[in-house]
Coordinates of C-alpha atoms in Angstrom, one line a residue:
Chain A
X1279 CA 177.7 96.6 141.5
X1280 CA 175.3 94.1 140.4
X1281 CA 177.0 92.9 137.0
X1282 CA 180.1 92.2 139.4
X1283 CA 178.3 90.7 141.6
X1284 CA 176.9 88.5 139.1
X1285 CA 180.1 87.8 137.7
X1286 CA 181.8 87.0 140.6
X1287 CA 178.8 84.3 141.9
X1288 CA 179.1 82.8 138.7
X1289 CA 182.7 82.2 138.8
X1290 CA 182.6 81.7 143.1
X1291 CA 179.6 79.3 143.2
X1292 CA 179.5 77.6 139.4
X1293 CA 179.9 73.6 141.1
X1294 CA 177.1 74.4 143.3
X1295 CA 174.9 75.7 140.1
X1296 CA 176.3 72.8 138.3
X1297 CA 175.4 70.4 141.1
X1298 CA 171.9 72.1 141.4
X1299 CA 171.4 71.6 138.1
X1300 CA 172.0 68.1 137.1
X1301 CA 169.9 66.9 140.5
X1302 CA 167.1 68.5 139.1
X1303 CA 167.6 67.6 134.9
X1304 CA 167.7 63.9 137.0
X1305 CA 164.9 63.9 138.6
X1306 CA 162.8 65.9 135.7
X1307 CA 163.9 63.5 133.1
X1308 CA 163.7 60.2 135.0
X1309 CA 159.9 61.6 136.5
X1310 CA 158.8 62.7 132.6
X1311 CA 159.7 59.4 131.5
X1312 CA 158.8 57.4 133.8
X1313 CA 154.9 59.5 133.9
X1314 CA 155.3 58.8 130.1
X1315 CA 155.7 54.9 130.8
X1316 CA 152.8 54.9 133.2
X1317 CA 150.5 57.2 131.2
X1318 CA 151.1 55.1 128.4
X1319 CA 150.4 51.7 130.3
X1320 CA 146.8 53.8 131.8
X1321 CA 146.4 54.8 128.1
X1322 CA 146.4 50.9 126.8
X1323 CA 144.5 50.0 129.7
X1324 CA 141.5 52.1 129.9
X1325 CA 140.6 51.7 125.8
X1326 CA 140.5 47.8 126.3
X1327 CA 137.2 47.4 124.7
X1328 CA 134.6 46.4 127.3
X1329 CA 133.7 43.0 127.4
X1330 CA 129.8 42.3 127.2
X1331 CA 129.6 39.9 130.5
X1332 CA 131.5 37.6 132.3
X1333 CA 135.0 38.2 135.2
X1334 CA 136.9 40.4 132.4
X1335 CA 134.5 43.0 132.8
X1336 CA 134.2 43.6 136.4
X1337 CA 138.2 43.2 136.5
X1338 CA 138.5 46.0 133.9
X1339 CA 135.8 47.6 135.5
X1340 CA 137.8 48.0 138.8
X1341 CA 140.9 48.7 136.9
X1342 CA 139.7 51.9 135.6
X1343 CA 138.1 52.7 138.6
X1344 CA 141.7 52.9 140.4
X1345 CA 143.1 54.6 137.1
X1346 CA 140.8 57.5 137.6
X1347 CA 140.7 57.9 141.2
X1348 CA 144.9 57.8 140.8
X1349 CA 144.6 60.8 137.9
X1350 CA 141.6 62.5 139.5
X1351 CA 143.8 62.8 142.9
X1352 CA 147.2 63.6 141.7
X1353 CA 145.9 66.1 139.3
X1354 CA 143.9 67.5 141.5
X1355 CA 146.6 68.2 144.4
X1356 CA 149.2 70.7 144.3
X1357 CA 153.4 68.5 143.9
X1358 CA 154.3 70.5 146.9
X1359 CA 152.0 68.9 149.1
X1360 CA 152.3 65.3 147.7
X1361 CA 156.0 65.4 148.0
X1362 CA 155.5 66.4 152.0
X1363 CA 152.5 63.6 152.5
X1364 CA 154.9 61.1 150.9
X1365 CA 157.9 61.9 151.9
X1366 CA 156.6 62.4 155.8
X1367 CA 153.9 59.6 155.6
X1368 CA 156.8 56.9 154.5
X1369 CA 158.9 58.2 157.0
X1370 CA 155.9 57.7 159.7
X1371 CA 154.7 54.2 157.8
X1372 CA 157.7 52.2 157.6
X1373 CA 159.8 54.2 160.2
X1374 CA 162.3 54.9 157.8
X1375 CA 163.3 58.5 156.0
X1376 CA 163.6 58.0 152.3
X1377 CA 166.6 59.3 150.1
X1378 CA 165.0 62.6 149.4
X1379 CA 166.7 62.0 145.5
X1380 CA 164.6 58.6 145.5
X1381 CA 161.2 60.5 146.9
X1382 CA 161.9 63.8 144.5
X1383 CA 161.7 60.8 141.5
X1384 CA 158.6 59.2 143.0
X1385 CA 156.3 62.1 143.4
X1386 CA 157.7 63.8 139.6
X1387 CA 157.4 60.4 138.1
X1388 CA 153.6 59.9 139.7
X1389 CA 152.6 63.3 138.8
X1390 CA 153.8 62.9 135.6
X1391 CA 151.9 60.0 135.1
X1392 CA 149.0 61.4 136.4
X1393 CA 148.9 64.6 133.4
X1394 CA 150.5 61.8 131.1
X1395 CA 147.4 59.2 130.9
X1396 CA 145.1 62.0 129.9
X1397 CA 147.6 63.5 127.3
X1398 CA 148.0 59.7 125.9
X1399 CA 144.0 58.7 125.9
X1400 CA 144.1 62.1 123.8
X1401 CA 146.1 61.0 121.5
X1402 CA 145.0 57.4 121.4
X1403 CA 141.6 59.2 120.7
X1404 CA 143.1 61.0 117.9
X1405 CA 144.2 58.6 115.9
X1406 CA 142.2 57.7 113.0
X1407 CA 139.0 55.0 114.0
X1408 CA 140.6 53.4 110.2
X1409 CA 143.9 52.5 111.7
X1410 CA 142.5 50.3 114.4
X1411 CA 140.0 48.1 112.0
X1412 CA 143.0 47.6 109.7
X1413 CA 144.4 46.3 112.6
X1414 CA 142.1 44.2 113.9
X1415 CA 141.0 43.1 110.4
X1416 CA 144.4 41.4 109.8
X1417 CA 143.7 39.5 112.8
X1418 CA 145.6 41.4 115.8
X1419 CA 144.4 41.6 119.1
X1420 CA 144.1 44.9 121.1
X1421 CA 148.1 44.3 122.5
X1422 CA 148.9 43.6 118.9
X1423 CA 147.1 46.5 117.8
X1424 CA 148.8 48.7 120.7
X1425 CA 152.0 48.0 120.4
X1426 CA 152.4 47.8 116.3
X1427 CA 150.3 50.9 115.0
X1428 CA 148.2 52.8 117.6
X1429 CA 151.0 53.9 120.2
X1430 CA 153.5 54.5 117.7
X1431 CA 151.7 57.1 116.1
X1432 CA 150.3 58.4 119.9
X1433 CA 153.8 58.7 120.8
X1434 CA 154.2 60.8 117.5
X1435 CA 151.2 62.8 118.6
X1436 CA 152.3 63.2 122.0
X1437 CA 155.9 64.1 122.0
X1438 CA 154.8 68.3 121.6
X1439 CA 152.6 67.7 125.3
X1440 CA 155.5 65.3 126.6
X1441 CA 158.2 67.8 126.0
X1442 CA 155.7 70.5 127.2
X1443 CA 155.5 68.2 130.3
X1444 CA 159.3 67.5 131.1
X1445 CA 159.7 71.5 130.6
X1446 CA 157.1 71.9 133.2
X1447 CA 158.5 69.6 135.6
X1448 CA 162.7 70.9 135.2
X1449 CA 160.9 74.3 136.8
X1450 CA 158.6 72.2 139.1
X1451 CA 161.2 70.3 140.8
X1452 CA 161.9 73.5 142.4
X1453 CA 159.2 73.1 145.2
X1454 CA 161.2 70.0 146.2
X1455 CA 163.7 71.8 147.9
X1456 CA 160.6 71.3 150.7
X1457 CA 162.1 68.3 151.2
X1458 CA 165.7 69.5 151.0
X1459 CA 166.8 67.9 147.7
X1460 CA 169.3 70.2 146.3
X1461 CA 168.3 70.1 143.4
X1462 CA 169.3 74.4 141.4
X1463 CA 166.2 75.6 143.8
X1464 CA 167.6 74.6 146.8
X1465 CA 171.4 75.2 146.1
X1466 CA 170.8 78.9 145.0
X1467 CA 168.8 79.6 148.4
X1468 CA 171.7 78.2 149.9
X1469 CA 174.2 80.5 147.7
X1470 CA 172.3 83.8 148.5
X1471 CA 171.7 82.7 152.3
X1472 CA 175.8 82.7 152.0
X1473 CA 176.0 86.0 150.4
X1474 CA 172.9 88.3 150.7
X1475 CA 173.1 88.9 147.0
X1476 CA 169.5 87.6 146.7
X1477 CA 168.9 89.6 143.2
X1478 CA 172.1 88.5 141.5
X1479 CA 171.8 84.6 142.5
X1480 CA 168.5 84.0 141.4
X1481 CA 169.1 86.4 138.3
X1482 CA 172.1 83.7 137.7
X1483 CA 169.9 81.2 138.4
X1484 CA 166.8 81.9 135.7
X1485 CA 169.4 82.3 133.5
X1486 CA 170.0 78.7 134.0
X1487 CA 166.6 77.7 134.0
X1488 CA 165.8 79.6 130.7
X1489 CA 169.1 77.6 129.2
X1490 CA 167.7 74.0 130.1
X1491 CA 164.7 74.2 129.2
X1492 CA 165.1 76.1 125.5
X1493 CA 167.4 73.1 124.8
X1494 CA 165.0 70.9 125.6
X1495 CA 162.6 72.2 123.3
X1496 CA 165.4 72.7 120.4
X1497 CA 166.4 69.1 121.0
X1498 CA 162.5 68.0 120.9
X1499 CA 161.7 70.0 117.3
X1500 CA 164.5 68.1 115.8
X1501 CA 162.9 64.6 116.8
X1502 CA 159.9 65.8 115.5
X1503 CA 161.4 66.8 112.3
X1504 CA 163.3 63.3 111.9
X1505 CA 160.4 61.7 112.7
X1506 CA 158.5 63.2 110.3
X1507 CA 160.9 62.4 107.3
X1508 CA 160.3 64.3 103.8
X1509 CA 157.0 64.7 102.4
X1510 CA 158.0 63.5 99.0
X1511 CA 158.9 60.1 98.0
X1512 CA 161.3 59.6 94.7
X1513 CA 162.1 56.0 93.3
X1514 CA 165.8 55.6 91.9
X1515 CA 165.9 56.9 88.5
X1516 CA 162.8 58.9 88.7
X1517 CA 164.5 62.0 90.2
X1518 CA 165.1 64.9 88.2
X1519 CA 168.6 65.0 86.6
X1520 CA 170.3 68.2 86.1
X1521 CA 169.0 68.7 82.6
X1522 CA 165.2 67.6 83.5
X1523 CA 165.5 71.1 86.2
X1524 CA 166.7 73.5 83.4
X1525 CA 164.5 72.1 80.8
X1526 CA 161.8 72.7 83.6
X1527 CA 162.8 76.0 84.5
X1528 CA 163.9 77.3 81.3
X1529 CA 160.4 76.3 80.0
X1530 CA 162.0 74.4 77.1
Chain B
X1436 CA 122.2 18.6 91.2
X1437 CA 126.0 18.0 90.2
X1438 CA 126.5 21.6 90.5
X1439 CA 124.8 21.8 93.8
X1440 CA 126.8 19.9 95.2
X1441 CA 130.0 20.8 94.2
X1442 CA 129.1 24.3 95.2
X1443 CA 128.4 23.0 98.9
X1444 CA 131.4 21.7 99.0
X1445 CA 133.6 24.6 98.2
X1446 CA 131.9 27.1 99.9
X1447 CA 134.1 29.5 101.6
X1448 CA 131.7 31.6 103.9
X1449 CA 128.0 30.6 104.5
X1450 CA 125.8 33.9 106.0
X1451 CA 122.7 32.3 107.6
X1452 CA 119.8 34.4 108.5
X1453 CA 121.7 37.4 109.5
X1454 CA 120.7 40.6 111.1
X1455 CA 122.4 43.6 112.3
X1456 CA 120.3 46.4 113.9
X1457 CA 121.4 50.0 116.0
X1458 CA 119.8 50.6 118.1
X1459 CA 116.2 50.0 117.0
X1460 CA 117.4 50.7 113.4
X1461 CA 117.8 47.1 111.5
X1462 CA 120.0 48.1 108.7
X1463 CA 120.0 44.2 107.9
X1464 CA 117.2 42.1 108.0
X1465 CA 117.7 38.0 107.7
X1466 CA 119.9 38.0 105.4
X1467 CA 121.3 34.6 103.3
X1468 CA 123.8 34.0 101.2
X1469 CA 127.6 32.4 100.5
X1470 CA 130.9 32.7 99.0
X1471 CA 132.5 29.9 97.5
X1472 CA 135.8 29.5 96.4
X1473 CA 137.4 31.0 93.6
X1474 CA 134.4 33.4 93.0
X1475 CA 134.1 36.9 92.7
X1476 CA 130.7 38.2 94.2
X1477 CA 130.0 42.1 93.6
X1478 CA 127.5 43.9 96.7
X1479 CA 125.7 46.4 94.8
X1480 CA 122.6 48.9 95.8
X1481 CA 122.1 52.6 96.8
X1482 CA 123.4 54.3 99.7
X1483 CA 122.1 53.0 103.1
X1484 CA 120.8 49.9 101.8
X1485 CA 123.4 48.1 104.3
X1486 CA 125.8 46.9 101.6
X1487 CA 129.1 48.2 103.7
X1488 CA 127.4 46.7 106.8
X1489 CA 127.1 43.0 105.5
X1490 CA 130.5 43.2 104.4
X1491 CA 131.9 44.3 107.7
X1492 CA 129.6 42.1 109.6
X1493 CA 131.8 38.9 107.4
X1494 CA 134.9 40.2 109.1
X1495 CA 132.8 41.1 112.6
X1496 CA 133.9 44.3 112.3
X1497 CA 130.5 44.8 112.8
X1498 CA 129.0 42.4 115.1
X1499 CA 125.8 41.3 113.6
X1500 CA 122.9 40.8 116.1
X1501 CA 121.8 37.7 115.0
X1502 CA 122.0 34.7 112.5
X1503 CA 125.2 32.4 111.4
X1504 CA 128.7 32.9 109.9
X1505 CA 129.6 29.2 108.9
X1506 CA 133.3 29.2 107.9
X1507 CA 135.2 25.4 107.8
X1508 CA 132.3 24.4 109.1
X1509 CA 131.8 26.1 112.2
X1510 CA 129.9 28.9 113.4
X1511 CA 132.1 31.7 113.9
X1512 CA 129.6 33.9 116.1
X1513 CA 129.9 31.1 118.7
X1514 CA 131.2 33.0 122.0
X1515 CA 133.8 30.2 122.5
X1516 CA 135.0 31.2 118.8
X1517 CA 138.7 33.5 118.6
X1518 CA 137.8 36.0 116.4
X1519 CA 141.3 37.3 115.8
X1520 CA 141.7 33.7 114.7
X1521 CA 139.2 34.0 112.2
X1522 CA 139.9 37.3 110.8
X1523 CA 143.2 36.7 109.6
X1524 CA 141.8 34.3 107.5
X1525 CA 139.6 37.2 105.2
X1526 CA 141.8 40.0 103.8
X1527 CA 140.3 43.6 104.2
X1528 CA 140.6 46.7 101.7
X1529 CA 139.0 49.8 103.0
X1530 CA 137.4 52.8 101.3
X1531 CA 139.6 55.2 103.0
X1532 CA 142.6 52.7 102.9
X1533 CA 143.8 52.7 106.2
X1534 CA 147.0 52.4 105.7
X1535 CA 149.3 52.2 109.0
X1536 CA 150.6 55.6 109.2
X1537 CA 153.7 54.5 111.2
X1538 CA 154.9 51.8 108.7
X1539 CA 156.4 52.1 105.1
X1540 CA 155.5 50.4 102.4
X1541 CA 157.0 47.3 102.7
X1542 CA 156.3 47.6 106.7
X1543 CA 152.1 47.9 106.1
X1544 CA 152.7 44.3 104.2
X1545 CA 155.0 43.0 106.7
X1546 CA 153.7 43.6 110.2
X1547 CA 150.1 41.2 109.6
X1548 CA 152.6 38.6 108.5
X1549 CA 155.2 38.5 111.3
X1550 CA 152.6 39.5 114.4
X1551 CA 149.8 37.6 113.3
X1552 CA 150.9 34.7 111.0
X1553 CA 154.3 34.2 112.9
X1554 CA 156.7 34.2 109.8
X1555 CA 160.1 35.4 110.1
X1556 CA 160.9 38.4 109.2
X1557 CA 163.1 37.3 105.6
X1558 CA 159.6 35.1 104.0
X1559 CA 157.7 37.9 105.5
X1560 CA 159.2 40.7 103.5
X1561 CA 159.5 38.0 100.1
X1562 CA 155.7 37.2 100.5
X1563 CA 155.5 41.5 100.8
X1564 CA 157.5 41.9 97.8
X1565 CA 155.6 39.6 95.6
X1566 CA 152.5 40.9 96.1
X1567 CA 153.3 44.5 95.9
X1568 CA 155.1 43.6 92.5
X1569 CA 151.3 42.3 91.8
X1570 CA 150.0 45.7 92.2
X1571 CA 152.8 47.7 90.8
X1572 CA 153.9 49.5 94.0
X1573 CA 157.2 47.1 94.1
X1574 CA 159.3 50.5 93.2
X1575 CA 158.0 52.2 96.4
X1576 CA 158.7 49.7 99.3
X1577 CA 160.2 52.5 101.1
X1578 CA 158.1 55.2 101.1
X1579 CA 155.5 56.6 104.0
X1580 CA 151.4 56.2 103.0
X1581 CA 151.5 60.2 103.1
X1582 CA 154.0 60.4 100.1
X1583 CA 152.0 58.0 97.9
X1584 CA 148.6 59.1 95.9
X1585 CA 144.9 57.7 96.5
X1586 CA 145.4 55.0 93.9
X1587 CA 148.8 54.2 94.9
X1588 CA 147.5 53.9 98.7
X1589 CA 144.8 51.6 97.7
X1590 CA 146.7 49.2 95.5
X1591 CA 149.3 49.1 98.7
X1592 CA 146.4 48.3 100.9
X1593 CA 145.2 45.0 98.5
X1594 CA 148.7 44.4 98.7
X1595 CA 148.6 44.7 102.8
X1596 CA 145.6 42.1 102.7
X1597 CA 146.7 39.7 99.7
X1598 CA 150.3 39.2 102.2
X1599 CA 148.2 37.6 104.4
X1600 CA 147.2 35.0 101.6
X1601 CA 143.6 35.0 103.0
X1602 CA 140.6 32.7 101.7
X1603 CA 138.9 35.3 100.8
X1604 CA 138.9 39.1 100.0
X1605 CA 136.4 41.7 101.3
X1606 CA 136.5 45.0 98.9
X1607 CA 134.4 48.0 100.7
X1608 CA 133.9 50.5 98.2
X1609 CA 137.6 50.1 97.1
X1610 CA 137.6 53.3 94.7
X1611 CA 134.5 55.6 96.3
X1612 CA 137.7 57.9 97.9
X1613 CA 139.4 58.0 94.9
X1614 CA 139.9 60.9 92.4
X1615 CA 138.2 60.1 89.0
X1616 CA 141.7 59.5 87.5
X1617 CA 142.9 56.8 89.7
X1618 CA 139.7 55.0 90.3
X1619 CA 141.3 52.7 86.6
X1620 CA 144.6 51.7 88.1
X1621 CA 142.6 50.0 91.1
X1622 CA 140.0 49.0 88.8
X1623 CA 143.2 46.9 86.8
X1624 CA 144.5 45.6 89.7
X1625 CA 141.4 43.6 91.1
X1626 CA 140.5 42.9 87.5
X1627 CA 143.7 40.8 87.3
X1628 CA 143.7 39.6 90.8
X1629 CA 140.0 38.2 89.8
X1630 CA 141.6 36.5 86.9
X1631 CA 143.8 34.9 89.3
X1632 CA 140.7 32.5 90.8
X1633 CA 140.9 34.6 94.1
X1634 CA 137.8 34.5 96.1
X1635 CA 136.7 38.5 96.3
X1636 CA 133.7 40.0 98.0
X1637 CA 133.3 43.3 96.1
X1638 CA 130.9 46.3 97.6
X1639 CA 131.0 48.9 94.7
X1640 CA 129.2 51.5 93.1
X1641 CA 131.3 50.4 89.7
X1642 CA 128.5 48.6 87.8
X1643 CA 130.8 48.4 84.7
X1644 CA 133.2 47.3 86.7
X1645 CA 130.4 44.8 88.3
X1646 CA 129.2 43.5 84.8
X1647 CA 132.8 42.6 83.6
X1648 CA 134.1 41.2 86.6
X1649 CA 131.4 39.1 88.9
X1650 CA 130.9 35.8 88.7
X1651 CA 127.7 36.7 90.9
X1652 CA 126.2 40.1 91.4
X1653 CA 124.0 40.9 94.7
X1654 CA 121.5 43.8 94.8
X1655 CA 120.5 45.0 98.2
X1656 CA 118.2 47.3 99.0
X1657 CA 116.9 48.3 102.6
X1658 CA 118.7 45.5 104.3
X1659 CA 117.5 42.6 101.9
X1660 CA 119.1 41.1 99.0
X1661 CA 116.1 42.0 96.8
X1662 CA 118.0 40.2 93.6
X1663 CA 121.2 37.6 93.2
X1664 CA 122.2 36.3 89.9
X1665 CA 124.7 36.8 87.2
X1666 CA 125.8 39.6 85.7
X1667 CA 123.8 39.1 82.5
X1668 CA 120.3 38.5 84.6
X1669 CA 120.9 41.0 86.7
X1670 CA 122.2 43.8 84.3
X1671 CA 120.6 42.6 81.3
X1672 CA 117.1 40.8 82.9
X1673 CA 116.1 42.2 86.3
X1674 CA 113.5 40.5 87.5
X1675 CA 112.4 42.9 90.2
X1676 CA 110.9 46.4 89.9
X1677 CA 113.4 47.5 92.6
X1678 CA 116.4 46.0 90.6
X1679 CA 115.2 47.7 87.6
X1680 CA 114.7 51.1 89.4
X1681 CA 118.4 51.4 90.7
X1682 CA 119.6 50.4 87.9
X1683 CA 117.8 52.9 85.4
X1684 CA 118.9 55.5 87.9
X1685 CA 123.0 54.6 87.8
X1686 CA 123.0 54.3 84.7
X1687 CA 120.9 58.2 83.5

């Protein structure tokens, strides 16, 4: 019956699952951070404060032109079909077929980027106006200002969306089996196309699925929380000794 | 004439015919006056009388639409001027403090230092530590601005500014955000640091605090300095009607 079934494609096929599964934690992590990286770059970029006149301007001007077209396109196109134009289109360019691992990583990575620089211009947005003229009254410059208090505190702000984006993209990598990575997509089409037990492999596979990506988000709330550290703050010899707590408690 | 000149010579910032307007609002009309060293000048007048502006416009936090800032000589609104070069060069201490969420402590004192001034990281942190022993934070070098108290926040933030060891502080209404109990402790603090010869630039709606503490009082009102003298004339002898008018009304 089915539970046997299950059971016995666990036990039969586990290397192949295995296999599956670590092409696509690969290419979800390396795409999620990589997206971050580039969303992050866009983010710094495109809240460079606009110069009044002179070559900065157009140049920045022209930089954020690309920036949007790059988001507006990549958001606005299913993965699916970007993986087949670049993936076929590189193949027809330069002649030359791509190591489907090496493409899978391009197209999450560029997607990711693309969802990534609207997520960090949010949160650069939502940090306080305050932090950035205490910044730049102490004399830093916008990199300055960047690197030592507005994008730590993004990346703070972000990490919920990021981890919501890397969650999004170990399911996602499925449609990449269009291009015949096996990645846990492609291997478990390839373990019921063996079998015919097309319930019971991708019941085993969801399963799977499920596992990876609630670790994810366990592993994620405990960054949060250590980066968050306690909300009180006690100097040596001001915390409450043993007989300060029953004095309290006892109301003595 | 002795004293003229002596004052010419040791003038910090000179404001020459300044104006700010947004938009077609001019919240600060021609506006003269200067800092010299070692003085303590108080900003004081009613709400929307562009007190906050002028003081931001020192630092170009605002950038004023017209008129001179002569500091060492030069005039910092020149375009060839670095403003990030300048501004390290005034310390800053916000109404809403501003601390840098990201930092500790001893990190908000530190960063300015070591980014901006380019000192290692040991003299950074002994410079840190001195001043924060200054305002009586010295116990708390390790805690996060969300663990620490209004008052506490704010005496960090002069700390923050004072590391720089700036020519000159600005003060915008230093205790407007603060509960009525810890408006004192900040209060003490730039009472000492005034008794210290520091050069401070105080907006505040503190007119005790004013009378006790200024070398110079300024009264704006509607984007002109309507009256500038000492404490005593102008607490004790306004000359203008306008001067007299706030004054009767602060005090009820």
């Amino acid at each position: 019956m089915s539970i046997e079934w299950i059971i016995r494609i666990v036990v039969e096929y586990w290397p192949m699952f295995l296999r599956g599964a670590g092409v696509t934690l690969l290419i979800a992590l390396i795409g999620t951070v990589f997206g971050a990286l580039i969303g992050l770059l866009s983010g710094v970029l495109r809240t460079i404060p606009m110069p009044e006149k002179g070559s900065k301007r157009l140049l920045l001007k022209v930089v954020n032109l690309i920036l949007s077209a790059y988001i507006e396109f990549f958001r606005g196109t299913p993965m699916i079909v970007q993986a087949m134009v670049i993936f076929y289109g590189a193949a027809m360019a330069f002649g030359y077929q791509m190591d489907p691992l090496i493409a899978g990583i391009v197209i999450v990575s560029i997607n990711t980027g693309a969802y990534m620089a609207e997520i960090v211009r949010g949160g650069i947005i939502s940090v306080d106006q305050g932090q950035y003229e205490a910044a730049q009254a102490i004399g830093m410059n916008h990199v300055q200002t960047m690197m030592n208090v507005v994008l730590p505190q993004v990346i703070r702000n972000i990490l919920p969306a990021t981890g919501n984006q890397f969650i999004i993209n170990i399911k996602d990598t499925a449609v990449l089996s269009v291009i015949s990575i096996s990645e846990l997509f492609f291997q478990t089409n390839s373990i019921a196309g063996n079998n015919f037990r097309y319930f019971e492999s991708f019941f085993v596979v969801c399963i799977i699925y499920f596992i990876m990506t609630y670790t994810v988000t366990l592993i994620l709330r405990y960054i949060e929380r250590r980066m968050d550290g306690p909300a009180n703050y006690v100097i040596a010899g001001e915390m409450d000794t043993a007989e300060d707590i029953k004095r309290k408690t006892t109301g003595a | 004439m002795a004293e003229r000149r002596d004052e010419k010579m040791s003038t910090v910032v000179d404001i020459q015919g300044l104006s700010k307007s947004f938009g077609s609002h001019e919240v600060l009309k021609d506006i003269n006056f200067s800092v010299n060293k070692g003085e303590v000048v108080t900003i004081i007048g009613s709400s929307g009388s562009g007190k906050s502006t002028l003081l931001r416009c020192v630092n170009l936090l605002e950038k004023p639409s017209g008129g001179q800032i002569i500091y060492n000589g030069e005039n910092i609104l020149d375009d060839k001027h670095n403003v990030h070069q300048y501004r390290k060069n005034l310390g800053m201490v916000f109404q809403s403090f501003n601390l840098f969420n990201n930092h500790n402590v001893l990190g908000n004192c530190v960063v300015g230092q070591i980014k901006v001034l380019k000192r290692s990281k040991e003299e950074a942190e002994k410079v840190a530590k001195k001043y924060l022993h200054v305002v009586g934070m010295d116990a708390y070098v390790e805690a996060k601005p969300r663990q620490l108290s209004g008052g506490q926040k704010q005496r960090v933030a002069i700390a923050r500014a004072l590391s720089m060891e700036p020519d000159v502080m600005l003060f915008d209404e230093p205790t407007s955000a603060l509960d009525p109990e810890m408006v004192g402790e900040v209060l003490k603090v730039m009472k000492e640091l005034a008794g210290t010869g520091l050069t401070m630039l105080i907006v505040t709606h503190e007119m005790e605090f004013a009378r006790e503490v200024s070398d110079r009082v300024v009264f704006m009102d509607k984007g002109v300095i309507a009256e500038e003298g000492t404490p005593e004339q102008i607490f004790n002898a306004p000359q203008k009607d306008r001067t007299k008018e706030f004054l009767q009304r602060t005090r009820k």
